[in-house]
Amino acid sequence: MKIVKKILLVLLILFVIAQFFGPEKNSGDMASIAAFEAETKPSDDVKIILKNACYDCHSDVTRYPWYNNITPVNYWLNHHIEEGKEHFNVSKWEGNSVKRKDHKFEELIEEVEKGAMPLDSYTWTHGDAKLTDAQIKTLVNWAKNVRVMYGLEPKPE
C-alpha cells in the first residue's frame, strides 16, 4: 500500500506543477472578423449563430470556459481550436482566393447540414451553440447566397 500512496502523491505533485504551464491562448479581437463579415454580409441572426457556434474555434477570438485553466484540459481545447482554424479561419479571410472562399462555404454547408458542426463535444458545454433546425436553415441559406455572390455557384431556383 505504501507504494500506491507514493505513486499517488507523485502524480498529485505533477498535476499541481502542470497547472503552471499551458498553451498560448487564442486571444484576438472582434476586429479580426470584420473583413469576413463585411464581405459575406451575415444578417443579425446569422451573426448570433456564428458568434455562439463558430467563432470560438474558427477565428482568432475564443471565449474560454472556466475549465480551460485546468491542465491537461487546456491542451485538449487548444488542439481543437488550432484544428478548427486550419479548416476554416474567418480571421484570415482576406488572404484567400475566391475559389478557396467558395470551397470553404461549400464545406460549411455540408458539415452543418449533416450535423457534424458544431462538434458534439463543444455543444455539451456550450448549450447556445447547439443549432436548431431553423438556425441550420438560416445559416445554410446565408452560406448558399454567399456562394452565389462569389459567382462560382449557380443561383438557386
JSON list of N, CA and C in Angstrom, two decimals, residues 4-56:
[
{"chain": "A", "resi": 4, "resn": "VAL", "atom": "N", "xyz": [1.62, 2.49, -3.51]},
{"chain": "A", "resi": 4, "resn": "VAL", "atom": "CA", "xyz": [0.48, 3.12, -4.17]},
{"chain": "A", "resi": 4, "resn": "VAL", "atom": "C", "xyz": [0.32, 4.56, -3.68]},
{"chain": "A", "resi": 5, "resn": "LYS", "atom": "N", "xyz": [0.48, 4.77, -2.39]},
{"chain": "A", "resi": 5, "resn": "LYS", "atom": "CA", "xyz": [0.37, 6.12, -1.83]},
{"chain": "A", "resi": 5, "resn": "LYS", "atom": "C", "xyz": [1.48, 7.02, -2.37]},
{"chain": "A", "resi": 6, "resn": "LYS", "atom": "N", "xyz": [2.67, 6.50, -2.51]},
{"chain": "A", "resi": 6, "resn": "LYS", "atom": "CA", "xyz": [3.78, 7.28, -3.05]},
{"chain": "A", "resi": 6, "resn": "LYS", "atom": "C", "xyz": [3.52, 7.65, -4.51]},
{"chain": "A", "resi": 7, "resn": "ILE", "atom": "N", "xyz": [3.03, 6.68, -5.27]},
{"chain": "A", "resi": 7, "resn": "ILE", "atom": "CA", "xyz": [2.73, 6.95, -6.68]},
{"chain": "A", "resi": 7, "resn": "ILE", "atom": "C", "xyz": [1.64, 8.01, -6.79]},
{"chain": "A", "resi": 8, "resn": "LEU", "atom": "N", "xyz": [0.60, 7.90, -5.98]},
{"chain": "A", "resi": 8, "resn": "LEU", "atom": "CA", "xyz": [-0.48, 8.89, -6.00]},
{"chain": "A", "resi": 8, "resn": "LEU", "atom": "C", "xyz": [0.03, 10.27, -5.59]},
{"chain": "A", "resi": 9, "resn": "LEU", "atom": "N", "xyz": [0.92, 10.32, -4.62]},
{"chain": "A", "resi": 9, "resn": "LEU", "atom": "CA", "xyz": [1.48, 11.60, -4.18]},
{"chain": "A", "resi": 9, "resn": "LEU", "atom": "C", "xyz": [2.32, 12.23, -5.30]},
{"chain": "A", "resi": 10, "resn": "VAL", "atom": "N", "xyz": [3.12, 11.43, -5.97]},
{"chain": "A", "resi": 10, "resn": "VAL", "atom": "CA", "xyz": [3.93, 11.93, -7.09]},
{"chain": "A", "resi": 10, "resn": "VAL", "atom": "C", "xyz": [3.02, 12.44, -8.21]},
{"chain": "A", "resi": 11, "resn": "LEU", "atom": "N", "xyz": [1.97, 11.69, -8.52]},
{"chain": "A", "resi": 11, "resn": "LEU", "atom": "CA", "xyz": [1.03, 12.12, -9.55]},
{"chain": "A", "resi": 11, "resn": "LEU", "atom": "C", "xyz": [0.33, 13.42, -9.17]},
{"chain": "A", "resi": 12, "resn": "LEU", "atom": "N", "xyz": [-0.03, 13.55, -7.91]},
{"chain": "A", "resi": 12, "resn": "LEU", "atom": "CA", "xyz": [-0.66, 14.79, -7.44]},
{"chain": "A", "resi": 12, "resn": "LEU", "atom": "C", "xyz": [0.30, 15.97, -7.57]},
{"chain": "A", "resi": 13, "resn": "ILE", "atom": "N", "xyz": [1.54, 15.78, -7.19]},
{"chain": "A", "resi": 13, "resn": "ILE", "atom": "CA", "xyz": [2.55, 16.84, -7.31]},
{"chain": "A", "resi": 13, "resn": "ILE", "atom": "C", "xyz": [2.74, 17.22, -8.77]},
{"chain": "A", "resi": 14, "resn": "LEU", "atom": "N", "xyz": [2.83, 16.24, -9.65]},
{"chain": "A", "resi": 14, "resn": "LEU", "atom": "CA", "xyz": [2.98, 16.52, -11.09]},
{"chain": "A", "resi": 14, "resn": "LEU", "atom": "C", "xyz": [1.77, 17.28, -11.63]},
{"chain": "A", "resi": 15, "resn": "PHE", "atom": "N", "xyz": [0.58, 16.90, -11.18]},
{"chain": "A", "resi": 15, "resn": "PHE", "atom": "CA", "xyz": [-0.63, 17.58, -11.61]},
{"chain": "A", "resi": 15, "resn": "PHE", "atom": "C", "xyz": [-0.62, 19.04, -11.17]},
{"chain": "A", "resi": 16, "resn": "VAL", "atom": "N", "xyz": [-0.21, 19.30, -9.94]},
{"chain": "A", "resi": 16, "resn": "VAL", "atom": "CA", "xyz": [-0.16, 20.67, -9.43]},
{"chain": "A", "resi": 16, "resn": "VAL", "atom": "C", "xyz": [0.88, 21.48, -10.20]},
{"chain": "A", "resi": 17, "resn": "ILE", "atom": "N", "xyz": [2.04, 20.92, -10.44]},
{"chain": "A", "resi": 17, "resn": "ILE", "atom": "CA", "xyz": [3.09, 21.63, -11.20]},
{"chain": "A", "resi": 17, "resn": "ILE", "atom": "C", "xyz": [2.60, 21.92, -12.63]},
{"chain": "A", "resi": 18, "resn": "ALA", "atom": "N", "xyz": [1.90, 20.97, -13.23]},
{"chain": "A", "resi": 18, "resn": "ALA", "atom": "CA", "xyz": [1.41, 21.14, -14.60]},
{"chain": "A", "resi": 18, "resn": "ALA", "atom": "C", "xyz": [0.46, 22.33, -14.73]},
{"chain": "A", "resi": 19, "resn": "GLN", "atom": "N", "xyz": [-0.19, 22.72, -13.63]},
{"chain": "A", "resi": 19, "resn": "GLN", "atom": "CA", "xyz": [-1.14, 23.83, -13.68]},
{"chain": "A", "resi": 19, "resn": "GLN", "atom": "C", "xyz": [-0.45, 25.17, -13.97]},
{"chain": "A", "resi": 20, "resn": "PHE", "atom": "N", "xyz": [0.85, 25.23, -13.80]},
{"chain": "A", "resi": 20, "resn": "PHE", "atom": "CA", "xyz": [1.60, 26.46, -14.07]},
{"chain": "A", "resi": 20, "resn": "PHE", "atom": "C", "xyz": [1.99, 26.59, -15.55]},
{"chain": "A", "resi": 21, "resn": "PHE", "atom": "N", "xyz": [1.67, 25.57, -16.34]},
{"chain": "A", "resi": 21, "resn": "PHE", "atom": "CA", "xyz": [2.01, 25.56, -17.76]},
{"chain": "A", "resi": 21, "resn": "PHE", "atom": "C", "xyz": [0.73, 25.36, -18.58]},
{"chain": "A", "resi": 22, "resn": "GLY", "atom": "N", "xyz": [0.73, 25.89, -19.76]},
{"chain": "A", "resi": 22, "resn": "GLY", "atom": "CA", "xyz": [-0.43, 25.73, -20.63]},
{"chain": "A", "resi": 22, "resn": "GLY", "atom": "C", "xyz": [-0.13, 26.31, -21.99]},
{"chain": "A", "resi": 23, "resn": "PRO", "atom": "N", "xyz": [-0.97, 25.99, -22.96]},
{"chain": "A", "resi": 23, "resn": "PRO", "atom": "CA", "xyz": [-0.76, 26.51, -24.31]},
{"chain": "A", "resi": 23, "resn": "PRO", "atom": "C", "xyz": [-1.09, 28.00, -24.37]},
{"chain": "A", "resi": 24, "resn": "GLU", "atom": "N", "xyz": [-0.60, 28.65, -25.40]},
{"chain": "A", "resi": 24, "resn": "GLU", "atom": "CA", "xyz": [-0.91, 30.06, -25.61]},
{"chain": "A", "resi": 24, "resn": "GLU", "atom": "C", "xyz": [-2.38, 30.18, -25.98]},
{"chain": "A", "resi": 25, "resn": "LYS", "atom": "N", "xyz": [-3.04, 31.17, -25.43]},
{"chain": "A", "resi": 25, "resn": "LYS", "atom": "CA", "xyz": [-4.47, 31.36, -25.70]},
{"chain": "A", "resi": 25, "resn": "LYS", "atom": "C", "xyz": [-4.69, 32.03, -27.04]},
{"chain": "A", "resi": 26, "resn": "ASN", "atom": "N", "xyz": [-5.81, 31.72, -27.63]},
{"chain": "A", "resi": 26, "resn": "ASN", "atom": "CA", "xyz": [-6.27, 32.28, -28.88]},
{"chain": "A", "resi": 26, "resn": "ASN", "atom": "C", "xyz": [-6.94, 33.61, -28.54]},
{"chain": "A", "resi": 27, "resn": "SER", "atom": "N", "xyz": [-6.18, 34.69, -28.54]},
{"chain": "A", "resi": 27, "resn": "SER", "atom": "CA", "xyz": [-6.71, 35.93, -27.97]},
{"chain": "A", "resi": 27, "resn": "SER", "atom": "C", "xyz": [-6.68, 37.10, -28.95]},
{"chain": "A", "resi": 28, "resn": "GLY", "atom": "N", "xyz": [-7.43, 36.96, -30.04]},
{"chain": "A", "resi": 28, "resn": "GLY", "atom": "CA", "xyz": [-7.59, 38.07, -30.96]},
{"chain": "A", "resi": 28, "resn": "GLY", "atom": "C", "xyz": [-8.76, 38.93, -30.52]},
{"chain": "A", "resi": 29, "resn": "ASP", "atom": "N", "xyz": [-9.15, 39.84, -31.38]},
{"chain": "A", "resi": 29, "resn": "ASP", "atom": "CA", "xyz": [-10.32, 40.65, -31.06]},
{"chain": "A", "resi": 29, "resn": "ASP", "atom": "C", "xyz": [-11.31, 40.60, -32.22]},
{"chain": "A", "resi": 30, "resn": "MET", "atom": "N", "xyz": [-12.50, 41.12, -31.98]},
{"chain": "A", "resi": 30, "resn": "MET", "atom": "CA", "xyz": [-13.57, 41.05, -32.98]},
{"chain": "A", "resi": 30, "resn": "MET", "atom": "C", "xyz": [-13.20, 41.78, -34.28]},
{"chain": "A", "resi": 31, "resn": "ALA", "atom": "N", "xyz": [-12.23, 42.69, -34.22]},
{"chain": "A", "resi": 31, "resn": "ALA", "atom": "CA", "xyz": [-11.80, 43.39, -35.44]},
{"chain": "A", "resi": 31, "resn": "ALA", "atom": "C", "xyz": [-11.25, 42.41, -36.47]},
{"chain": "A", "resi": 32, "resn": "SER", "atom": "N", "xyz": [-10.69, 41.28, -36.00]},
{"chain": "A", "resi": 32, "resn": "SER", "atom": "CA", "xyz": [-10.14, 40.30, -36.93]},
{"chain": "A", "resi": 32, "resn": "SER", "atom": "C", "xyz": [-11.23, 39.60, -37.75]},
{"chain": "A", "resi": 33, "resn": "ILE", "atom": "N", "xyz": [-12.47, 39.74, -37.33]},
{"chain": "A", "resi": 33, "resn": "ILE", "atom": "CA", "xyz": [-13.60, 39.11, -38.02]},
{"chain": "A", "resi": 33, "resn": "ILE", "atom": "C", "xyz": [-14.28, 40.10, -38.96]},
{"chain": "A", "resi": 34, "resn": "ALA", "atom": "N", "xyz": [-13.95, 41.37, -38.83]},
{"chain": "A", "resi": 34, "resn": "ALA", "atom": "CA", "xyz": [-14.64, 42.44, -39.56]},
{"chain": "A", "resi": 34, "resn": "ALA", "atom": "C", "xyz": [-14.59, 42.24, -41.08]},
{"chain": "A", "resi": 35, "resn": "ALA", "atom": "N", "xyz": [-13.46, 41.87, -41.63]},
{"chain": "A", "resi": 35, "resn": "ALA", "atom": "CA", "xyz": [-13.35, 41.70, -43.09]},
{"chain": "A", "resi": 35, "resn": "ALA", "atom": "C", "xyz": [-14.26, 40.57, -43.57]},
{"chain": "A", "resi": 36, "resn": "PHE", "atom": "N", "xyz": [-14.31, 39.48, -42.83]},
{"chain": "A", "resi": 36, "resn": "PHE", "atom": "CA", "xyz": [-15.18, 38.35, -43.17]},
{"chain": "A", "resi": 36, "resn": "PHE", "atom": "C", "xyz": [-16.64, 38.80, -43.18]},
{"chain": "A", "resi": 37, "resn": "GLU", "atom": "N", "xyz": [-17.05, 39.49, -42.12]},
{"chain": "A", "resi": 37, "resn": "GLU", "atom": "CA", "xyz": [-18.45, 39.92, -42.03]},
{"chain": "A", "resi": 37, "resn": "GLU", "atom": "C", "xyz": [-18.78, 40.98, -43.07]},
{"chain": "A", "resi": 38, "resn": "ALA", "atom": "N", "xyz": [-17.84, 41.87, -43.36]},
{"chain": "A", "resi": 38, "resn": "ALA", "atom": "CA", "xyz": [-18.09, 42.91, -44.38]},
{"chain": "A", "resi": 38, "resn": "ALA", "atom": "C", "xyz": [-18.28, 42.27, -45.76]},
{"chain": "A", "resi": 39, "resn": "GLU", "atom": "N", "xyz": [-17.50, 41.24, -46.04]},
{"chain": "A", "resi": 39, "resn": "GLU", "atom": "CA", "xyz": [-17.58, 40.60, -47.36]},
{"chain": "A", "resi": 39, "resn": "GLU", "atom": "C", "xyz": [-18.79, 39.69, -47.49]},
{"chain": "A", "resi": 40, "resn": "THR", "atom": "N", "xyz": [-19.11, 38.94, -46.44]},
{"chain": "A", "resi": 40, "resn": "THR", "atom": "CA", "xyz": [-20.17, 37.93, -46.53]},
{"chain": "A", "resi": 40, "resn": "THR", "atom": "C", "xyz": [-21.54, 38.45, -46.09]},
{"chain": "A", "resi": 41, "resn": "LYS", "atom": "N", "xyz": [-21.57, 39.59, -45.47]},
{"chain": "A", "resi": 41, "resn": "LYS", "atom": "CA", "xyz": [-22.81, 40.28, -45.07]},
{"chain": "A", "resi": 41, "resn": "LYS", "atom": "C", "xyz": [-23.82, 39.38, -44.35]},
{"chain": "A", "resi": 42, "resn": "PRO", "atom": "N", "xyz": [-23.43, 38.80, -43.22]},
{"chain": "A", "resi": 42, "resn": "PRO", "atom": "CA", "xyz": [-24.40, 37.99, -42.48]},
{"chain": "A", "resi": 42, "resn": "PRO", "atom": "C", "xyz": [-25.47, 38.87, -41.84]},
{"chain": "A", "resi": 43, "resn": "SER", "atom": "N", "xyz": [-26.69, 38.36, -41.79]},
{"chain": "A", "resi": 43, "resn": "SER", "atom": "CA", "xyz": [-27.77, 39.07, -41.10]},
{"chain": "A", "resi": 43, "resn": "SER", "atom": "C", "xyz": [-27.47, 39.04, -39.60]},
{"chain": "A", "resi": 44, "resn": "ASP", "atom": "N", "xyz": [-28.24, 39.77, -38.84]},
{"chain": "A", "resi": 44, "resn": "ASP", "atom": "CA", "xyz": [-28.04, 39.76, -37.38]},
{"chain": "A", "resi": 44, "resn": "ASP", "atom": "C", "xyz": [-28.24, 38.36, -36.80]},
{"chain": "A", "resi": 45, "resn": "ASP", "atom": "N", "xyz": [-29.23, 37.63, -37.33]},
{"chain": "A", "resi": 45, "resn": "ASP", "atom": "CA", "xyz": [-29.47, 36.25, -36.87]},
{"chain": "A", "resi": 45, "resn": "ASP", "atom": "C", "xyz": [-28.26, 35.36, -37.15]},
{"chain": "A", "resi": 46, "resn": "VAL", "atom": "N", "xyz": [-27.69, 35.50, -38.33]},
{"chain": "A", "resi": 46, "resn": "VAL", "atom": "CA", "xyz": [-26.53, 34.69, -38.70]},
{"chain": "A", "resi": 46, "resn": "VAL", "atom": "C", "xyz": [-25.32, 35.10, -37.84]},
{"chain": "A", "resi": 47, "resn": "LYS", "atom": "N", "xyz": [-25.15, 36.39, -37.58]},
{"chain": "A", "resi": 47, "resn": "LYS", "atom": "CA", "xyz": [-24.04, 36.83, -36.72]},
{"chain": "A", "resi": 47, "resn": "LYS", "atom": "C", "xyz": [-24.12, 36.19, -35.35]},
{"chain": "A", "resi": 48, "resn": "ILE", "atom": "N", "xyz": [-25.32, 36.08, -34.80]},
{"chain": "A", "resi": 48, "resn": "ILE", "atom": "CA", "xyz": [-25.50, 35.45, -33.48]},
{"chain": "A", "resi": 48, "resn": "ILE", "atom": "C", "xyz": [-25.12, 33.98, -33.55]},
{"chain": "A", "resi": 49, "resn": "ILE", "atom": "N", "xyz": [-25.56, 33.30, -34.60]},
{"chain": "A", "resi": 49, "resn": "ILE", "atom": "CA", "xyz": [-25.21, 31.89, -34.78]},
{"chain": "A", "resi": 49, "resn": "ILE", "atom": "C", "xyz": [-23.70, 31.73, -34.89]},
{"chain": "A", "resi": 50, "resn": "LEU", "atom": "N", "xyz": [-23.07, 32.55, -35.71]},
{"chain": "A", "resi": 50, "resn": "LEU", "atom": "CA", "xyz": [-21.62, 32.47, -35.88]},
{"chain": "A", "resi": 50, "resn": "LEU", "atom": "C", "xyz": [-20.89, 32.71, -34.57]},
{"chain": "A", "resi": 51, "resn": "LYS", "atom": "N", "xyz": [-21.33, 33.70, -33.82]},
{"chain": "A", "resi": 51, "resn": "LYS", "atom": "CA", "xyz": [-20.67, 34.02, -32.54]},
{"chain": "A", "resi": 51, "resn": "LYS", "atom": "C", "xyz": [-20.84, 32.89, -31.54]},
{"chain": "A", "resi": 52, "resn": "ASN", "atom": "N", "xyz": [-22.03, 32.30, -31.46]},
{"chain": "A", "resi": 52, "resn": "ASN", "atom": "CA", "xyz": [-22.29, 31.27, -30.47]},
{"chain": "A", "resi": 52, "resn": "ASN", "atom": "C", "xyz": [-21.79, 29.88, -30.86]},
{"chain": "A", "resi": 53, "resn": "ALA", "atom": "N", "xyz": [-21.73, 29.60, -32.15]},
{"chain": "A", "resi": 53, "resn": "ALA", "atom": "CA", "xyz": [-21.43, 28.23, -32.58]},
{"chain": "A", "resi": 53, "resn": "ALA", "atom": "C", "xyz": [-20.16, 28.07, -33.40]},
{"chain": "A", "resi": 54, "resn": "CYS", "atom": "N", "xyz": [-19.57, 29.17, -33.89]},
{"chain": "A", "resi": 54, "resn": "CYS", "atom": "CA", "xyz": [-18.47, 29.01, -34.84]},
{"chain": "A", "resi": 54, "resn": "CYS", "atom": "C", "xyz": [-17.17, 29.72, -34.45]},
{"chain": "A", "resi": 55, "resn": "TYR", "atom": "N", "xyz": [-17.27, 30.97, -34.04]},
{"chain": "A", "resi": 55, "resn": "TYR", "atom": "CA", "xyz": [-16.09, 31.80, -33.88]},
{"chain": "A", "resi": 55, "resn": "TYR", "atom": "C", "xyz": [-15.09, 31.29, -32.84]},
{"chain": "A", "resi": 56, "resn": "ASP", "atom": "N", "xyz": [-15.55, 30.60, -31.80]},
{"chain": "A", "resi": 56, "resn": "ASP", "atom": "CA", "xyz": [-14.60, 30.13, -30.78]},
{"chain": "A", "resi": 56, "resn": "ASP", "atom": "C", "xyz": [-13.51, 29.25, -31.37]}
]
